[in-house]
Each structure stands twice: as structure tokens, then as C-alpha cells.
XYZ file of C-alpha atoms in Angstrom:
345
model
C -19.166 -47.035 61.098
C -19.169 -50.686 59.709
C -22.772 -52.341 59.211
C -23.911 -55.041 61.293
C -22.820 -58.633 59.950
C -26.391 -59.556 59.149
C -26.570 -56.635 56.712
C -22.789 -56.757 55.083
C -22.300 -57.461 51.504
C -19.798 -59.909 51.006
C -20.013 -60.683 47.199
C -20.938 -58.731 44.507
C -21.226 -60.915 41.378
C -22.252 -57.857 39.095
C -20.862 -54.561 39.012
C -21.946 -51.709 36.570
C -19.312 -49.134 35.576
C -20.374 -46.023 34.262
C -17.317 -45.240 32.247
C -18.193 -41.657 31.023
C -20.812 -39.035 31.735
C -20.425 -37.733 27.941
C -22.842 -39.039 25.617
C -22.883 -38.424 21.650
C -26.874 -39.161 21.731
C -29.323 -36.278 22.628
C -32.235 -38.313 24.011
C -35.163 -36.807 25.262
C -35.373 -38.778 28.010
C -32.032 -38.446 29.414
C -29.560 -35.185 30.341
C -26.043 -36.952 30.198
C -25.380 -35.265 27.272
C -26.334 -31.721 28.447
C -24.060 -32.231 31.775
C -21.783 -35.122 31.600
C -18.251 -34.167 31.906
C -16.750 -36.874 34.110
C -14.733 -40.212 32.756
C -13.323 -42.922 34.535
C -9.681 -43.475 34.101
C -7.193 -46.708 33.982
C -5.495 -45.683 37.059
C -8.999 -45.784 39.165
C -10.071 -49.181 37.457
C -6.625 -50.755 38.386
C -7.178 -49.659 42.044
C -10.754 -51.016 42.021
C -9.314 -54.437 40.844
C -8.589 -55.761 44.389
C -11.915 -54.924 45.485
C -13.513 -56.863 42.595
C -11.390 -59.902 43.304
C -12.328 -60.036 47.325
C -16.012 -59.519 46.380
C -15.881 -62.445 43.976
C -17.274 -60.082 41.069
C -17.928 -62.146 37.810
C -19.126 -59.716 35.198
C -19.090 -55.837 34.730
C -21.603 -53.905 32.779
C -19.988 -51.388 30.910
C -22.289 -48.481 30.483
C -22.422 -44.425 30.877
C -23.262 -42.076 29.180
C -21.505 -43.581 26.189
C -18.580 -45.796 27.169
C -16.861 -45.685 24.005
C -16.290 -42.009 23.970
C -13.964 -42.668 27.275
C -10.626 -42.428 25.437
C -9.217 -45.334 27.518
C -12.185 -47.746 27.305
C -10.300 -50.350 25.075
C -7.384 -50.611 27.828
C -10.024 -50.491 30.559
C -11.773 -53.542 29.061
C -8.640 -55.297 28.034
C -7.467 -55.083 31.912
C -10.848 -56.205 33.266
C -10.924 -59.279 30.556
C -7.351 -60.181 31.519
C -8.459 -60.621 35.312
C -11.031 -63.257 33.894
C -14.137 -60.893 34.258
C -16.983 -61.130 31.722
C -17.665 -57.892 30.102
C -21.146 -56.632 28.892
C -21.174 -53.495 26.941
C -24.269 -51.159 26.975
C -23.859 -48.538 24.209
C -25.873 -45.975 21.916
C -24.075 -47.747 19.157
C -22.942 -44.640 17.096
C -19.067 -45.648 17.568
C -20.107 -49.258 17.038
C -19.073 -49.516 13.238
C -15.808 -47.823 13.854
C -14.653 -50.018 16.881
C -16.765 -53.319 15.795
C -13.673 -55.591 15.643
C -12.085 -54.329 18.958
C -15.516 -54.323 20.702
C -16.411 -57.701 19.672
C -12.792 -59.027 20.981
C -13.120 -57.664 24.433
C -16.737 -57.979 25.277
C -18.865 -61.039 25.929
C -22.106 -59.365 25.129
C -22.942 -56.114 23.425
C -26.520 -54.338 24.113
C -27.367 -51.697 21.665
C -30.092 -48.993 22.742
C -32.089 -48.649 19.557
C -35.203 -46.407 19.999
C -36.606 -46.389 16.528
C -37.259 -48.727 13.714
C -36.635 -46.185 11.025
C -34.780 -42.670 10.747
C -37.357 -40.357 11.594
C -38.306 -41.960 14.962
C -34.844 -42.577 15.749
C -34.115 -39.076 15.175
C -37.042 -37.754 17.286
C -36.277 -39.858 20.118
C -32.272 -39.863 19.990
C -32.017 -36.506 18.832
C -29.497 -37.377 16.367
C -30.005 -38.641 12.712
C -27.977 -41.876 12.976
C -30.418 -44.947 12.512
C -28.299 -46.195 9.550
C -25.099 -45.511 11.138
C -25.933 -47.810 14.356
C -27.641 -50.251 12.209
C -24.192 -50.324 10.465
C -22.618 -50.739 13.641
C -24.893 -53.613 14.920
C -24.182 -55.460 11.572
C -20.285 -54.933 11.713
C -20.315 -56.261 15.390
C -22.504 -59.500 14.369
C -20.234 -60.079 11.514
C -17.315 -59.938 13.807
C -18.902 -62.655 15.827
C -20.103 -60.951 18.793
C -23.494 -61.594 20.477
C -25.379 -58.730 20.008
C -28.728 -57.666 21.575
C -30.892 -54.771 20.935
C -32.745 -52.773 23.912
C -35.824 -50.623 23.091
C -37.185 -48.244 25.259
C -40.960 -48.061 24.635
C -42.747 -44.703 24.731
C -45.353 -42.939 22.919
C -43.139 -41.830 19.985
C -42.309 -45.310 19.088
C -44.852 -47.926 20.532
C -46.792 -48.401 17.161
C -43.393 -49.796 15.873
C -43.411 -52.707 18.275
C -43.493 -55.526 15.823
C -41.005 -53.755 13.498
C -38.247 -53.521 15.981
C -38.731 -57.268 15.960
C -38.295 -57.866 12.317
C -35.353 -55.130 12.279
C -33.469 -57.012 15.078
C -34.163 -60.139 12.836
C -32.863 -58.382 9.705
C -29.556 -57.076 11.805
C -28.995 -60.501 12.881
C -29.241 -59.855 16.466
C -29.233 -62.554 19.206
C -32.140 -61.046 21.138
C -34.471 -57.736 21.235
C -35.851 -56.718 24.557
C -38.240 -54.211 25.411
C -38.917 -51.835 28.601
C -41.239 -49.056 29.249
C -39.665 -45.348 29.230
C -38.873 -44.497 32.896
C -40.821 -41.340 33.923
C -40.782 -41.469 37.696
C -37.273 -41.399 38.505
C -35.344 -38.278 39.500
C -31.885 -39.959 39.703
C -31.431 -42.037 36.695
C -30.140 -40.542 33.342
C -28.720 -37.526 35.270
C -32.003 -35.879 34.806
C -31.890 -32.037 36.075
C -34.226 -30.396 34.274
C -37.267 -32.324 34.729
C -38.936 -34.863 32.056
C -40.007 -33.774 28.491
C -43.585 -34.017 28.721
C -45.307 -36.399 26.271
C -42.918 -39.277 26.912
C -45.530 -41.745 28.464
C -48.891 -43.104 26.608
C -52.058 -41.528 27.071
C -55.330 -43.440 27.765
C -56.624 -43.407 24.293
C -53.188 -45.273 23.295
C -53.795 -48.021 25.571
C -56.209 -50.170 23.179
C -53.953 -49.761 20.534
C -51.013 -50.925 22.582
C -52.906 -54.027 23.536
C -53.804 -54.809 19.961
C -50.409 -54.636 19.178
C -49.075 -56.771 21.902
C -51.878 -59.400 20.987
C -50.640 -59.248 17.391
C -47.237 -59.524 18.432
C -47.943 -62.729 20.166
C -49.859 -64.462 17.505
C -47.468 -63.316 14.523
C -44.246 -63.592 16.152
C -44.710 -66.929 17.888
C -41.312 -68.530 16.667
C -39.808 -65.282 17.875
C -41.116 -65.792 21.483
C -40.192 -69.596 21.250
C -36.730 -69.133 20.201
C -36.267 -66.064 22.393
C -35.429 -63.577 19.887
C -37.910 -61.721 21.749
C -36.318 -61.631 25.450
C -39.536 -61.386 27.331
C -42.567 -63.689 27.363
C -45.875 -62.211 25.815
C -47.342 -62.529 29.623
C -44.233 -60.410 30.583
C -44.441 -57.792 28.224
C -48.257 -57.210 29.050
C -47.228 -56.683 32.815
C -44.225 -54.564 32.185
C -45.598 -52.742 29.325
C -49.384 -52.565 29.121
C -49.884 -52.623 32.947
C -47.309 -50.115 33.558
C -48.459 -47.531 31.119
C -52.271 -48.266 32.149
C -50.974 -47.208 35.703
C -49.282 -44.217 34.449
C -52.529 -43.180 33.268
C -54.215 -43.825 36.778
C -56.195 -46.689 35.374
C -54.794 -49.649 37.200
C -51.879 -50.752 39.943
C -48.472 -50.978 38.732
C -47.248 -54.264 37.870
C -45.720 -56.066 40.935
C -41.956 -55.725 41.150
C -39.740 -58.404 42.364
C -36.065 -57.051 42.894
C -33.065 -58.155 44.831
C -30.348 -56.158 42.733
C -29.054 -54.208 45.491
C -27.773 -57.928 47.211
C -25.497 -58.808 44.157
C -24.913 -55.811 42.130
C -24.038 -52.052 42.444
C -23.545 -49.302 40.152
C -20.373 -47.476 40.208
C -20.437 -43.790 38.701
C -17.691 -42.021 36.659
C -16.954 -39.665 39.970
C -16.306 -42.849 42.240
C -19.967 -42.667 43.755
C -21.657 -45.918 44.602
C -25.088 -46.615 44.343
C -27.367 -49.852 44.979
C -29.075 -49.763 41.697
C -29.276 -47.525 38.406
C -32.603 -45.809 39.737
C -31.714 -45.202 43.602
C -28.791 -42.989 44.453
C -26.361 -43.843 47.006
C -25.901 -41.854 50.169
C -23.516 -38.924 49.629
C -20.682 -40.814 51.632
C -20.691 -43.683 49.482
C -17.905 -42.720 47.544
C -14.774 -44.732 46.507
C -11.525 -42.795 47.555
C -7.778 -43.820 48.101
C -8.976 -44.318 51.628
C -12.111 -46.345 51.158
C -12.442 -49.266 49.107
C -15.467 -50.743 47.310
C -15.914 -53.142 50.134
C -15.928 -50.548 52.791
C -18.345 -48.529 50.928
C -20.843 -51.278 50.398
C -20.916 -51.997 54.067
C -20.912 -48.401 55.549
C -23.742 -47.740 57.703
C -25.505 -45.693 55.336
C -25.537 -47.970 52.068
C -26.305 -50.905 54.257
C -29.380 -49.144 55.932
C -30.261 -48.184 52.392
C -30.278 -51.664 51.187
C -32.397 -52.540 54.391
C -34.952 -49.689 53.187
C -35.033 -51.463 49.888
C -35.567 -54.811 51.100
C -38.478 -54.034 53.053
C -40.203 -52.315 50.200
C -39.991 -48.771 51.552
C -38.528 -46.929 48.575
C -41.251 -45.415 46.242
C -39.123 -45.772 43.460
C -39.007 -49.797 43.394
C -42.880 -49.695 42.894
C -42.716 -47.942 39.810
C -39.603 -49.475 38.547
C -39.163 -50.362 34.815
C -35.925 -52.465 35.059
C -36.187 -54.617 37.947
C -33.691 -57.727 38.569
C -34.110 -60.927 40.388
C -31.447 -63.535 40.647
C -31.354 -66.451 43.003
C -28.544 -65.623 45.446
C -27.993 -69.491 46.616
C -26.925 -70.542 43.108
C -23.367 -69.517 42.550
C -24.400 -70.293 38.586
C -27.001 -67.815 38.390
C -26.991 -66.169 34.726
C -26.415 -62.481 35.056
C -26.622 -61.507 31.555
C -29.620 -61.232 28.966
C -28.407 -64.268 27.049
C -25.654 -66.991 27.302
C -22.236 -65.574 27.559
C -20.268 -66.451 24.571
C -16.599 -65.479 23.710
C -16.155 -64.788 20.066
C -13.449 -66.920 18.512
């Protein structure tokens, strides 16, 4: 049954497409590599194009699993780009050196997950000894002219390297380094089926050290904040990192969350499922099929009710979210990417 007109979603500027469930990392906070099998194919993306056009989609975030493991990733990216869509790649970077030139040509922005500032830390968190491989891939993409950003998921195993990540990003030539806290509260994200590995979050005795590191970062990396080499402001890092881990330790409230992501974006998984965001699963009926296009899924009764529940702050996941997004829905030029979109020459 279709939703009430006031609850309908007529525009979808940003779509996240999980191109593959498979992954070549073995991250301790993720289970895609354990269970992932499904992949999006070129035929299904071709069928999706009319829906994206009707919904006014402007950008597609290609993610996974590891999207570059999909054997048709290049053809899919080319097809989307030919339709005028901006493309943003989120990758582990393990295959980036091999495909740097193609990736740099096809994608407007490349974001590489990098959770260690040295080989031992990277291997302990990502499960593979590939720090040098990933750094080579980042350098190759930068040299090919692509805007590359690095995303660091801070956790107990790497938070002491906070300043080193900024130095590493600068040395690699990236456009931006961003930080978010490890998610330990969500059962839907990252294909988790077997529960979380203990020890990801900081302990109470770690909090003073984290506070000192953040203060030192603000003092010593003022230029990086000013030029936005560090994506977040110092105040935002204190809220989203220090206050979050303090709350996890039961020593204070969670940082306030302002997010309207389900009002301008959706996540499409490799099996045709549609979710309002990465951290909240869509209804079982929310699935793209030959008989049900994306617009119909988004405006089905169950999905509209879920969006309404999120809008009313009734979902517990939202209060502990580590990656909220807010955009001005009345501004058609509102930026959807982490930095200005640039097409490489």
C-alpha cells in the first residue's frame, strides 16, 4: 500500500550502492568477509537507472564489502557516470594500486578506510598485513589526479595514533583525513552475525589520554584544521569522539545527533534490499524486484512508517549513531560529499 502523500519521498539526491558483500579485509569490527557472497550485476544497475532519474539522484556512493571485488565494477561505474551521476568510492584500498588509473578516471571522490598509522596496528585491526599496499594505492590514485580522502575509525587499538594519522595523510598527499568512533552499538551494520569482538571501545582509564591527544591535535595541527586537511573541527572531534566514548563508559550522555539522512538518501544492498540508512535495516518487504521499482519501495507503507519513526527520534540506533548526516533539504546545491567534487583531468 502506498504511503500518505505527506510522507512520500519524491527526491533521492544520494544513493549508497553496496556493490559487493565480499571483502578482502578481515576487520575485527565487521563480518562481511565471513559471510558475504552476493554482488550487484550490470543488468540490475541498468534496470535501476530510470528510478534514479525519476528521483533526481545526483550522487552514488559505491561501497560494500569491497566494491572493487565486483568483476563488473568498472562497467557499472562507467554506466552511472555516463548518465551524469557523480560517483564516490569507499574502499579498503587493497586493490587501489592495481586499478588507480581506472578508478581515478571514473570516480569523483575516493575515500580509503585506513585504521592504522603503521603496519602492526593496521594488521591487528584490518586483519591483513597490507598497510604498505594501501599506502601505495593511495599515492597512485593521488598521482593520477584523483581527490582522495582517508577515513579513520578510532578505537582502542589505534586512538593513540591520532596525530600520526594526520601526518600520514599529509605525507600521502590526500585531500582530507576524517575521524569517526568505532560503532559498537549496532547489529545491522557491517553484516554482523556473531556479535562484536570485545575491546573495541575505549575504557574509562583511556579517556584522559584521549582528551590530551585531542588537545594536542588542536594545538599542534592548527593549520590542518584551518585548511580542512582534518575534516572535522576540534569541537566536533570532542563531541563525536571523546563524548561518545565517555558515554560508552557510562560516564556521561551521548553526543546529540542531528540527522535527516533518510530524507535525502537510501542504501541499496547487493541483494536488492533497501534501507533508510547504513545503520537501520529496511523492512523485509523493502526490496527492488522486476515488479517493484526503487520509488515504489521507498514510498511503501512500511518504509514510510520507518522514516516517520526515525523522524520522531523513536529509534534507539539514532541516539548512539557515530555517522549522522544532516543536509538542508531546501538547498538544491547542498554538498553531498566530504569535499568539493572535482573531476580529474
